[in-house]
Coordinates of C-alpha atoms and ligand atoms in Angstrom, one line a residue:
M929 CA 39.2 3.5 -24.7
E930 CA 39.0 0.7 -27.3
L931 CA 38.2 -2.5 -25.5
E932 CA 37.3 -4.8 -28.2
P933 CA 38.3 -5.0 -31.8
K934 CA 36.1 -3.1 -34.1
Q935 CA 33.3 -5.0 -35.8
A936 CA 34.8 -4.7 -39.2
L937 CA 38.1 -6.1 -38.1
L938 CA 36.7 -9.3 -36.7
D939 CA 36.5 -12.2 -39.0
E940 CA 33.1 -13.7 -39.4
G941 CA 33.6 -16.6 -37.1
S942 CA 34.3 -14.4 -34.2
R943 CA 31.9 -11.4 -34.7
Y944 CA 29.6 -12.8 -32.0
A945 CA 32.4 -12.0 -29.6
N946 CA 31.6 -8.3 -29.5
R947 CA 27.9 -8.8 -29.1
R948 CA 26.3 -8.0 -25.7
T949 CA 22.6 -9.0 -25.6
F950 CA 20.9 -7.9 -22.5
A951 CA 17.7 -6.7 -20.8
I952 CA 16.9 -4.1 -18.2
I953 CA 14.9 -5.3 -15.3
S954 CA 13.2 -2.9 -12.9
H955 CA 10.1 -1.9 -11.0
P956 CA 8.0 0.7 -12.8
D957 CA 9.2 4.2 -12.3
A958 CA 12.8 3.3 -11.4
G959 CA 13.9 5.0 -14.6
K960 CA 14.1 2.3 -17.2
T961 CA 12.8 4.4 -20.0
T962 CA 15.2 7.2 -19.1
M963 CA 18.1 4.9 -18.8
T964 CA 17.3 3.2 -22.2
E965 CA 17.2 6.6 -23.8
K966 CA 20.6 7.6 -22.4
L967 CA 22.1 4.3 -23.6
L968 CA 20.7 4.8 -27.1
L969 CA 22.0 8.4 -27.1
F970 CA 25.5 7.1 -26.4
G971 CA 25.2 4.6 -29.2
G972 CA 23.9 7.3 -31.6
A973 CA 20.8 5.2 -32.2
I974 CA 18.6 8.2 -31.4
R975 CA 19.4 11.9 -31.7
E976 CA 17.2 13.6 -29.1
A977 CA 16.0 13.1 -25.6
G978 CA 12.4 12.1 -25.3
A979 CA 12.5 9.8 -28.3
V980 CA 11.9 6.6 -26.3
K981 CA 8.4 5.9 -25.3
G982 CA 7.9 6.4 -21.7
R983 CA 5.1 6.7 -19.2
K984 CA 4.9 10.4 -19.6
A985 CA 6.7 11.0 -22.8
R986 CA 3.8 9.9 -24.9
R987 CA 3.9 12.7 -27.4
H988 CA 7.3 11.7 -28.5
A989 CA 6.5 8.0 -28.7
T990 CA 8.9 5.9 -30.7
S991 CA 6.4 3.3 -31.2
D992 CA 2.7 3.6 -31.6
W993 CA 2.2 -0.1 -32.1
M994 CA -0.8 -0.4 -30.0
E995 CA -3.4 2.2 -29.2
I996 CA -3.8 0.7 -25.8
E997 CA -0.2 1.7 -25.0
K998 CA -1.2 5.3 -25.6
Q999 CA -4.4 5.1 -23.7
R1000 CA -2.9 3.6 -20.6
G1001 CA 0.5 5.3 -21.0
I1002 CA 2.4 2.2 -20.7
S1003 CA 4.6 0.1 -22.8
V1004 CA 2.8 -3.2 -23.3
T1005 CA 5.0 -4.8 -25.9
S1006 CA 8.7 -5.3 -25.7
T1007 CA 11.1 -4.0 -28.3
V1008 CA 14.6 -4.8 -29.4
L1009 CA 17.0 -2.0 -29.7
Q1010 CA 20.4 -2.3 -31.2
F1011 CA 23.3 0.2 -31.0
D1012 CA 27.1 0.2 -31.3
Y1013 CA 29.4 1.5 -28.6
M1014 CA 33.2 1.2 -28.2
G1015 CA 33.5 -1.3 -30.9
C1016 CA 30.7 -3.5 -29.4
R1017 CA 27.2 -4.2 -30.8
L1018 CA 24.7 -4.0 -28.0
N1019 CA 21.3 -5.6 -28.3
L1020 CA 19.0 -4.2 -25.7
L1021 CA 15.9 -6.3 -25.2
D1022 CA 13.3 -4.0 -23.7
T1023 CA 10.7 -5.4 -21.4
P1024 CA 7.3 -4.1 -20.6
G1025 CA 7.4 -1.4 -17.9
H1026 CA 4.2 -2.1 -16.1
E1027 CA 3.4 -3.8 -12.9
D1028 CA 1.0 -6.1 -14.6
F1029 CA 3.8 -7.7 -16.4
S1030 CA 3.3 -10.6 -18.6
E1031 CA 4.8 -13.8 -19.9
D1032 CA 6.5 -11.7 -22.6
T1033 CA 8.9 -10.4 -20.0
Y1034 CA 9.9 -13.9 -18.9
R1035 CA 10.5 -15.0 -22.5
T1036 CA 12.5 -12.0 -23.3
L1037 CA 14.9 -12.8 -20.5
A1038 CA 15.4 -16.2 -22.2
A1039 CA 17.0 -14.5 -25.1
A1040 CA 19.3 -12.3 -23.0
D1041 CA 22.8 -13.1 -22.0
S1042 CA 22.9 -10.7 -19.1
A1043 CA 20.6 -8.3 -17.3
V1044 CA 20.8 -4.8 -15.8
M1045 CA 18.9 -4.4 -12.6
L1046 CA 17.8 -0.8 -12.2
I1047 CA 16.9 0.3 -8.7
D1048 CA 15.5 3.6 -7.4
A1049 CA 17.9 4.7 -4.6
A1050 CA 15.0 5.8 -2.5
K1051 CA 12.9 2.8 -2.9
G1052 CA 15.4 0.0 -2.9
V1053 CA 14.4 -3.5 -4.1
E1054 CA 10.7 -3.5 -5.2
P1055 CA 8.3 -6.3 -5.9
Q1056 CA 8.7 -6.5 -9.7
T1057 CA 12.4 -6.4 -9.4
I1058 CA 12.2 -9.5 -7.2
K1059 CA 10.1 -11.4 -9.7
L1060 CA 12.3 -10.6 -12.6
F1061 CA 15.4 -11.2 -10.7
E1062 CA 14.2 -14.7 -9.9
V1063 CA 13.8 -15.4 -13.6
C1064 CA 17.4 -14.2 -14.2
R1065 CA 18.6 -16.4 -11.4
M1066 CA 16.9 -19.4 -12.9
R1067 CA 18.8 -18.8 -16.1
G1068 CA 22.0 -18.2 -14.2
I1069 CA 22.8 -15.0 -16.2
P1070 CA 25.1 -12.2 -14.9
I1071 CA 23.2 -9.3 -13.3
F1072 CA 24.6 -5.8 -13.2
T1073 CA 23.0 -3.3 -10.7
F1074 CA 22.6 0.4 -11.4
I1075 CA 21.3 2.4 -8.5
N1076 CA 19.5 5.4 -10.0
K1077 CA 18.3 8.8 -8.9
L1078 CA 21.3 9.7 -6.7
D1079 CA 20.4 13.3 -7.4
R1080 CA 17.6 12.8 -5.0
H1081 CA 17.7 11.8 -1.4
G1082 CA 17.7 8.0 -1.1
K1083 CA 18.8 5.1 1.1
D1084 CA 22.3 4.8 2.3
P1085 CA 24.4 2.8 -0.2
F1086 CA 25.5 0.3 2.4
E1087 CA 21.9 -0.2 3.3
L1088 CA 21.1 -0.9 -0.4
M1089 CA 23.9 -3.4 -0.6
E1090 CA 22.6 -5.2 2.5
E1091 CA 19.0 -5.1 1.1
I1092 CA 20.1 -6.6 -2.2
E1093 CA 21.8 -9.4 -0.4
R1094 CA 19.0 -10.0 2.1
V1095 CA 16.0 -9.8 -0.3
L1096 CA 17.6 -11.2 -3.5
G1097 CA 20.3 -13.4 -2.0
I1098 CA 23.1 -12.1 -4.2
R1099 CA 26.3 -10.5 -3.1
S1100 CA 27.3 -7.2 -4.6
C1101 CA 30.6 -5.5 -5.4
P1102 CA 30.4 -1.7 -6.0
V1103 CA 32.5 -0.7 -9.0
T1104 CA 31.5 2.9 -8.6
W1105 CA 30.6 4.5 -5.3
P1106 CA 28.5 7.7 -4.6
I1107 CA 29.8 10.7 -2.7
G1108 CA 26.9 12.3 -1.0
M1109 CA 23.4 12.2 -2.3
G1110 CA 20.4 14.5 -3.1
P1111 CA 21.4 18.1 -2.8
D1112 CA 24.8 17.0 -1.5
F1113 CA 25.5 14.6 -4.4
Q1114 CA 29.1 15.4 -5.5
G1115 CA 29.7 12.5 -7.9
I1116 CA 31.1 9.0 -8.0
Y1117 CA 34.4 7.4 -7.3
H1118 CA 35.4 4.7 -9.7
R1119 CA 37.1 2.1 -7.5
M1120 CA 38.6 0.1 -10.4
E1121 CA 40.0 3.1 -12.2
G1122 CA 40.8 5.3 -9.2
R1123 CA 38.9 8.1 -10.8
F1124 CA 36.5 10.8 -9.4
E1125 CA 33.7 11.9 -11.6
R1126 CA 32.2 15.2 -10.5
F1127 CA 28.4 15.5 -10.7
T1128 CA 26.8 18.4 -12.4
S1129 CA 23.3 18.2 -13.8
R1130 CA 24.7 19.2 -17.1
T1131 CA 26.5 16.5 -18.9
E1132 CA 28.7 18.7 -21.0
E1133 CA 30.2 20.2 -17.9
M1134 CA 31.0 16.8 -16.3
T1135 CA 34.6 16.5 -15.2
S1136 CA 36.4 13.3 -14.5
V1137 CA 39.8 13.4 -12.7
Q1138 CA 42.2 10.6 -11.9
V1139 CA 42.6 10.2 -8.2
P1140 CA 45.4 7.6 -7.7
D1141 CA 45.4 8.4 -4.0
L1142 CA 42.3 9.1 -2.0
N1143 CA 44.5 10.9 0.6
D1144 CA 45.3 13.6 -1.9
P1145 CA 44.3 16.8 -0.1
A1146 CA 43.3 18.3 -3.5
L1147 CA 40.3 16.0 -3.2
A1148 CA 39.4 17.5 0.2
E1149 CA 39.2 20.9 -1.5
V1150 CA 36.7 19.7 -4.1
L1151 CA 34.6 17.6 -1.7
G1152 CA 34.9 19.5 1.6
E1153 CA 36.4 17.9 4.6
A1154 CA 33.4 15.9 5.8
L1155 CA 32.5 14.2 2.5
W1156 CA 36.2 13.5 1.8
Q1157 CA 36.6 11.8 5.2
K1158 CA 33.4 9.8 4.6
L1159 CA 34.6 8.7 1.1
K1160 CA 37.9 7.5 2.5
D1161 CA 36.1 5.6 5.3
D1162 CA 33.6 4.0 2.9
I1163 CA 36.2 2.9 0.4
E1164 CA 38.3 1.4 3.2
L1165 CA 35.4 -0.5 4.6
L1166 CA 34.5 -1.8 1.1
D1167 CA 38.1 -2.8 0.5
V1168 CA 38.4 -4.6 3.8
A1169 CA 35.0 -6.0 4.5
G1170 CA 33.3 -6.0 1.1
D1171 CA 33.4 -8.8 -1.5
P1172 CA 36.4 -8.6 -3.8
F1173 CA 35.6 -8.4 -7.4
D1174 CA 35.5 -11.9 -9.0
A1175 CA 34.8 -12.1 -12.7
D1176 CA 33.9 -15.8 -12.4
L1177 CA 31.3 -15.1 -9.7
V1178 CA 29.8 -12.3 -11.9
R1179 CA 29.6 -14.6 -14.8
Q1180 CA 27.8 -17.2 -12.7
G1181 CA 25.3 -14.6 -11.5
K1182 CA 26.5 -14.9 -7.9
L1183 CA 28.0 -11.5 -7.5
T1184 CA 26.5 -8.3 -9.0
P1185 CA 28.8 -5.4 -9.9
M1186 CA 27.1 -2.3 -8.7
Y1187 CA 27.1 1.2 -10.1
F1188 CA 25.5 4.5 -9.0
G1189 CA 24.3 7.5 -10.9
S1190 CA 21.4 9.6 -12.2
A1191 CA 19.9 8.5 -15.4
I1192 CA 18.0 11.7 -15.9
A1193 CA 21.2 13.8 -15.6
N1194 CA 23.1 11.3 -17.7
F1195 CA 25.5 10.9 -14.9
G1196 CA 27.3 7.7 -14.1
V1197 CA 25.8 6.1 -17.2
A1198 CA 28.9 6.2 -19.4
S1199 CA 31.1 4.7 -16.7
F1200 CA 28.5 2.0 -16.2
L1201 CA 28.2 1.3 -19.9
E1202 CA 32.0 1.0 -20.4
S1203 CA 32.4 -1.3 -17.5
F1204 CA 29.4 -3.3 -18.6
I1205 CA 30.8 -3.8 -22.0
Q1206 CA 34.1 -5.1 -20.4
L1207 CA 32.4 -7.5 -18.0
A1208 CA 29.2 -8.7 -19.6
P1209 CA 29.5 -11.9 -21.5
A1210 CA 29.4 -12.3 -25.2
P1211 CA 26.9 -15.0 -26.4
G1212 CA 27.9 -18.4 -25.0
P1213 CA 27.1 -22.0 -25.8
R1214 CA 23.4 -23.1 -25.6
E1215 CA 22.0 -26.6 -24.9
T1216 CA 19.9 -28.3 -27.5
N1217 CA 18.3 -31.8 -27.8
A1218 CA 21.4 -32.8 -29.9
G1219 CA 24.2 -31.4 -27.7
V1220 CA 25.6 -28.0 -27.2
V1221 CA 25.6 -25.3 -29.9
R1222 CA 28.5 -22.9 -29.8
P1223 CA 28.2 -19.3 -31.1
D1224 CA 31.1 -19.9 -33.4
D1225 CA 29.6 -23.0 -35.0
P1226 CA 29.3 -22.2 -38.7
V1227 CA 25.7 -23.5 -39.1
F1228 CA 23.0 -20.8 -38.5
T1229 CA 20.6 -21.6 -35.6
G1230 CA 18.2 -19.6 -33.6
F1231 CA 14.9 -19.7 -31.7
V1232 CA 11.7 -17.7 -31.6
F1233 CA 11.3 -16.0 -28.3
K1234 CA 8.6 -13.5 -29.1
I1235 CA 5.8 -13.1 -31.7
Q1236 CA 4.2 -9.8 -32.1
A1237 CA 1.3 -8.9 -34.3
N1238 CA 0.3 -5.5 -35.6
M1239 CA 3.7 -3.9 -35.1
N1240 CA 2.8 -1.5 -37.8
P1241 CA -1.0 -0.8 -38.0
A1242 CA -0.6 0.4 -41.6
H1243 CA 0.4 -3.1 -42.7
R1244 CA -1.1 -5.6 -40.4
D1245 CA 1.8 -7.9 -40.0
R1246 CA 3.1 -10.5 -37.6
V1247 CA 6.7 -10.6 -36.7
A1248 CA 8.6 -13.4 -35.0
F1249 CA 11.7 -12.4 -33.1
V1250 CA 14.5 -14.8 -33.4
R1251 CA 17.6 -14.9 -31.2
I1252 CA 20.5 -16.1 -33.2
C1253 CA 22.6 -18.7 -31.3
S1254 CA 25.2 -19.7 -33.9
G1255 CA 26.5 -19.1 -37.3
K1256 CA 25.9 -16.3 -39.7
F1257 CA 22.6 -15.1 -40.8
A1258 CA 22.6 -13.8 -44.4
R1259 CA 19.5 -12.2 -46.0
G1260 CA 17.7 -14.6 -48.3
M1261 CA 19.1 -17.7 -46.8
T1262 CA 16.9 -20.8 -46.5
V1263 CA 16.4 -22.4 -43.1
T1264 CA 14.4 -25.2 -41.7
H1265 CA 11.5 -24.6 -39.3
V1266 CA 12.4 -27.6 -37.3
R1267 CA 9.0 -28.4 -35.7
T1268 CA 7.3 -28.7 -39.0
G1269 CA 10.3 -29.6 -41.2
K1270 CA 9.3 -26.8 -43.6
R1271 CA 12.0 -24.9 -45.5
L1272 CA 11.7 -21.1 -45.5
A1273 CA 13.5 -18.4 -47.4
L1274 CA 14.1 -15.4 -45.1
T1275 CA 13.9 -12.7 -47.6
Q1276 CA 12.8 -9.7 -45.5
P1277 CA 14.5 -10.0 -42.1
Q1278 CA 14.5 -6.9 -40.1
Q1279 CA 16.5 -5.3 -37.3
F1280 CA 15.6 -2.5 -35.0
F1281 CA 17.9 0.5 -34.6
G1282 CA 16.3 2.7 -32.0
Q1283 CA 13.2 3.9 -33.7
E1284 CA 13.9 2.6 -37.1
R1285 CA 13.2 -0.8 -38.7
E1286 CA 15.7 -1.8 -41.3
T1287 CA 16.2 -4.8 -43.5
V1288 CA 19.2 -6.7 -42.3
D1289 CA 21.7 -8.3 -44.6
E1290 CA 23.7 -10.2 -42.1
A1291 CA 23.6 -11.0 -38.4
Y1292 CA 25.5 -13.1 -35.9
A1293 CA 25.0 -15.0 -32.7
G1294 CA 23.6 -12.7 -30.0
D1295 CA 21.7 -10.6 -32.6
I1296 CA 17.9 -10.5 -32.8
I1297 CA 16.2 -10.5 -36.1
G1298 CA 12.5 -10.0 -36.8
I1299 CA 11.1 -12.1 -39.5
H1300 CA 7.7 -12.1 -41.2
D1301 CA 5.5 -14.8 -39.7
P1302 CA 2.9 -16.2 -42.1
G1303 CA 1.2 -17.8 -39.1
L1304 CA 3.7 -20.7 -38.8
F1305 CA 5.6 -19.9 -35.7
R1306 CA 5.2 -20.7 -32.1
I1307 CA 7.1 -19.4 -29.2
G1308 CA 10.2 -21.5 -28.7
D1309 CA 10.4 -22.8 -32.3
T1310 CA 13.9 -23.5 -33.7
L1311 CA 15.2 -22.3 -37.0
A1312 CA 18.3 -24.0 -38.4
E1313 CA 20.2 -23.8 -41.6
R1314 CA 20.4 -27.6 -41.6
G1315 CA 19.9 -30.5 -39.2
T1316 CA 17.1 -31.2 -36.9
L1317 CA 18.4 -30.0 -33.5
E1318 CA 15.9 -28.1 -31.3
F1319 CA 16.5 -25.6 -28.5
P1320 CA 14.6 -26.5 -25.3
P1321 CA 11.1 -25.1 -25.0
L1322 CA 10.9 -21.7 -23.3
P1323 CA 9.6 -22.0 -19.8
S1324 CA 5.9 -21.0 -19.5
F1325 CA 4.8 -19.9 -16.1
S1326 CA 1.7 -20.9 -14.3
P1327 CA -1.0 -18.2 -15.0
E1328 CA -2.3 -16.4 -11.9
H1329 CA -5.4 -14.9 -13.5
F1330 CA -8.2 -16.7 -15.2
A1331 CA -11.3 -15.7 -17.1
R1332 CA -14.0 -17.4 -19.1
V1333 CA -14.3 -15.9 -22.6
S1334 CA -17.1 -16.2 -25.0
V1335 CA -18.6 -14.4 -28.0
P1336 CA -22.2 -13.2 -27.7
N1337 CA -22.6 -12.8 -31.4
A1338 CA -22.7 -16.3 -33.0
M1339 CA -22.0 -14.8 -36.4
K1340 CA -18.5 -14.0 -35.2
Y1341 CA -17.7 -17.5 -34.1
K1342 CA -15.2 -18.2 -36.8
Q1343 CA -13.2 -15.0 -36.2
F1344 CA -13.3 -15.7 -32.5
H1345 CA -11.6 -19.0 -32.9
K1346 CA -9.1 -17.7 -35.4
G1347 CA -8.2 -14.9 -33.0
I1348 CA -7.9 -17.2 -30.0
A1349 CA -5.7 -19.6 -31.9
E1350 CA -3.4 -16.9 -33.2
L1351 CA -3.1 -15.0 -30.0
S1352 CA -2.3 -18.2 -28.1
E1353 CA 0.3 -19.2 -30.6
E1354 CA 1.8 -15.7 -30.1
G1355 CA 1.8 -16.4 -26.4
A1356 CA -0.4 -13.4 -25.7
V1357 CA -2.6 -15.6 -23.4
Q1358 CA -2.8 -19.3 -22.5
V1359 CA -6.0 -21.1 -23.6
F1360 CA -7.7 -23.9 -21.8
R1361 CA -10.8 -26.0 -22.7
Q1362 CA -13.3 -27.6 -20.4
A1363 CA -14.8 -30.9 -21.4
N1364 CA -18.4 -30.7 -22.8
R1365 CA -18.2 -26.9 -23.2
T1366 CA -17.6 -25.7 -26.7
E1367 CA -19.2 -22.4 -26.5
D1368 CA -16.6 -20.8 -24.3
L1369 CA -12.9 -21.1 -23.3
I1370 CA -10.9 -20.3 -20.3
L1371 CA -8.0 -17.9 -20.6
G1372 CA -5.0 -17.8 -18.3
A1373 CA -2.5 -14.9 -17.9
V1374 CA 0.4 -14.0 -15.7
G1375 CA -0.8 -10.4 -15.4
Q1376 CA -4.2 -8.9 -15.6
L1377 CA -3.0 -6.5 -18.3
Q1378 CA -2.7 -9.5 -20.7
F1379 CA -6.5 -9.7 -20.6
D1380 CA -7.0 -6.1 -21.4
V1381 CA -4.7 -6.4 -24.4
F1382 CA -6.5 -9.6 -25.5
V1383 CA -9.9 -7.9 -25.4
Y1384 CA -8.5 -4.9 -27.3
R1385 CA -6.8 -7.0 -29.9
M1386 CA -9.8 -9.3 -30.5
K1387 CA -11.9 -6.2 -31.2
H1388 CA -9.4 -4.3 -33.3
E1389 CA -7.6 -7.1 -35.1
Y1390 CA -10.3 -9.7 -35.5
G1391 CA -13.5 -7.5 -35.2
V1392 CA -14.9 -9.6 -32.3
D1393 CA -16.4 -8.2 -29.1
V1394 CA -15.7 -10.8 -26.5
E1395 CA -17.3 -11.3 -23.1
M1396 CA -15.0 -12.0 -20.3
I1397 CA -16.0 -13.3 -16.8
R1398 CA -13.2 -13.4 -14.2
L1399 CA -12.9 -16.8 -12.5
P1400 CA -11.7 -17.2 -8.9
Y1401 CA -8.8 -19.6 -9.6
Q1402 CA -5.3 -18.7 -8.6
F1403 CA -3.0 -21.5 -9.9
A1404 CA -2.8 -23.8 -12.8
R1405 CA -0.9 -27.1 -12.4
W1406 CA -0.2 -29.7 -15.1
L1407 CA -1.2 -33.1 -13.9
A1408 CA 1.1 -36.1 -14.0
S1409 CA -0.9 -39.2 -12.9
D1410 CA -1.2 -42.8 -13.9
E1411 CA -4.9 -42.7 -13.1
P1412 CA -7.4 -40.7 -15.1
V1413 CA -8.4 -37.5 -13.4
E1414 CA -12.0 -38.7 -12.9
H1415 CA -10.7 -41.3 -10.4
L1416 CA -8.8 -38.8 -8.3
Q1417 CA -10.1 -37.3 -5.1
F1418 CA -10.2 -33.6 -5.0
D1419 CA -12.4 -30.7 -3.9
R1420 CA -14.7 -30.3 -6.9
Y1421 CA -15.9 -26.9 -5.8
A1422 CA -12.4 -25.3 -5.6
T1423 CA -10.8 -27.2 -8.4
L1424 CA -11.5 -27.1 -12.2
V1425 CA -10.3 -29.7 -14.6
V1426 CA -9.4 -28.3 -18.0
R1427 CA -7.1 -29.2 -21.0
D1428 CA -4.4 -27.1 -22.5
R1429 CA -4.1 -26.6 -26.2
D1430 CA -2.1 -29.8 -26.6
G1431 CA -4.8 -31.8 -24.8
R1432 CA -2.8 -32.2 -21.5
T1433 CA -4.8 -32.2 -18.3
V1434 CA -4.5 -29.0 -16.2
L1435 CA -6.1 -28.4 -12.8
L1436 CA -7.1 -24.9 -11.8
F1437 CA -7.2 -24.3 -8.0
Q1438 CA -8.9 -21.6 -6.1
T1439 CA -6.7 -22.0 -3.1
E1440 CA -3.4 -23.4 -2.0
F1441 CA -5.4 -25.5 0.4
A1442 CA -7.3 -27.2 -2.4
M1443 CA -4.1 -28.0 -4.2
Q1444 CA -2.5 -29.5 -1.1
W1445 CA -5.7 -31.5 -0.4
L1446 CA -5.5 -33.2 -3.8
L1447 CA -1.8 -34.0 -3.2
D1448 CA -2.6 -35.5 0.3
K1449 CA -5.5 -37.6 -1.0
N1450 CA -3.6 -38.9 -4.1
P1451 CA 0.0 -39.6 -3.1
N1452 CA 1.0 -40.9 -6.5
V1453 CA 0.0 -37.7 -8.3
R1454 CA 2.5 -35.0 -9.3
L1455 CA 1.5 -31.4 -10.1
H1456 CA 3.8 -29.2 -12.3
K1457 CA 4.0 -25.5 -12.6
T1458 CA 4.7 -25.7 -16.3
S1459 CA 3.9 -28.2 -19.0
F1460 CA 7.6 -28.8 -19.7
E1461 CA 8.2 -30.5 -16.4
L1462 CA 5.9 -33.4 -17.4
Ligands
G4P249 P1 10.2 3.6 -15.9 O1 10.4 3.5 -17.4 O2 11.1 2.7 -15.1 O3 8.8 3.5 -15.5 O4 10.7 5.0 -15.5 P2 10.9 6.4 -16.3 O5 12.2 6.4 -17.0 O6 9.7 6.7 -17.0 O7 11.1 7.3 -15.0 C1 10.1 7.5 -14.0 C2 10.2 8.8 -13.4 O8 11.5 9.0 -12.7 C3 10.2 10.0 -14.4 O9 9.6 11.1 -13.7 C4 11.6 10.3 -14.7 O10 11.9 11.6 -15.1 C5 12.2 10.1 -13.3 N1 13.6 9.7 -13.3 C6 14.3 8.8 -14.0 N2 15.6 8.8 -13.7 C7 15.8 9.8 -12.8 C8 16.9 10.2 -12.1 O11 18.1 9.8 -12.3 N3 16.7 11.2 -11.1 C9 15.5 11.7 -10.9 N4 15.4 12.6 -9.9 N5 14.4 11.3 -11.5 C10 14.5 10.3 -12.5 P3 8.1 11.5 -13.9 O12 7.9 12.7 -13.1 O13 7.2 10.3 -13.6 O14 8.0 11.8 -15.5 P4 8.6 13.0 -16.3 O15 7.5 14.1 -16.1 O16 9.9 13.4 -15.7 O17 8.7 12.5 -17.7

């Protein structure tokens, strides 16, 4: 089925229209690695199963970027994977698959136009799914739900729909519907296409038959009387009492299309992907400080959403990932780094095809390119062919973990500060300073894992052994106050006054109570969760 014109047939101004730039959000173990791999197999970006790095599939790791990933069996860094399917170019922004998730994940979602929420049928909505879902909701992007592991016994599909609505507050509309589950799993019924797909654990044997009428007794023969009756009842209930499909609500992120399947058996994945390509949005307009930028505007613009060092340990390099928002990118073009006004020639831009890195000659809105970072870029920086417009800063979230970091070996002082400066620009950790203390710094992170990665990278990339002492603070709040902080009343035992790297005053609180106390005693003071709200 050809849904969209082929890439080559689109004129340059509209090539963005067949881009789908998305991320998969899920709780660890829901099957994200497995799903990613199946999607890449469809797109021909990889040739064999086991090629994508997963928790257990370490021997076949696609990326060995960081030794720590291997040691802990997790994917710390996000990757960008591109593949073509049905005339569309899909940019899959992979996010770290660990509970100790980091700010990286949040930022990656800022570059996505939609998200796929992967849920384990037996576990339902899990904690990390909730956190990531919240970020998607803040951005108002469409969310597609894939219920995975139907080959095992799981929760009732109606119960899952109810749970998604109750816990996440989003209505759902099943596009496919499961027939049985676990050992009785017979397949899925595609409500929009009136089609039954029979489950076998071997993809090559999968059969798909049109079933224009669910009352067709031939279906009873295949499913057995009991499952046939249940399917008819379920579909009737969904048709009568369920939410009707509404493309506008999907686009606004208020209704999630829902799909069922088994990623490991590669079942239900193709139906999902085809429907996703049809329903997911192409890149849309984006706000800037100088008005809206449209993807078909001819002037190239983009923003840095991620900086990653040491992608290839053989050549210690730093790559800035840029999400293109408008225009055409052509290799060798010169752009302005708007924050500094510097002009840069982008001579070695790279794109990522599954496990390969390739030099890219041209790219369009929705695409992600990796460019060499000579130490110039910060997260959120805008690049533009001309003009001075800037995309809004990427939201940074209040750290929840804090540690004091110092370097015991005074000879390493210079490398220590270089490492800290570079890693904070990369967004690997947030750095705070305390007045009158120059010998140490305070680091903030959204997840504990960020600290482990920090310690590891300081040692391996900068040759510095750091000393970390965990601090008991739980929240960071940026202070908005007409009075200097010294004049405010607060609990000096449970509150620490620090400055962020731009010199803004930040308060670290040990408890919610201490934070509330300060607000009660100083009614004119405002506390913000991010610096951007100031
Ligand atoms: P993650 O990236 O979300 O953490 O999940 P991953 O794909 O690594 O999958 C987690 C576990 O769930 C793996 O099993 C994987 O094989 C299994 N899994 C993924 N999809 C399905 C599915 O559709 N059905 C079933 N039954 N299992 C699925 P594991 O035992 O942890 O690892 P492995 O030994 O299979 O590699």
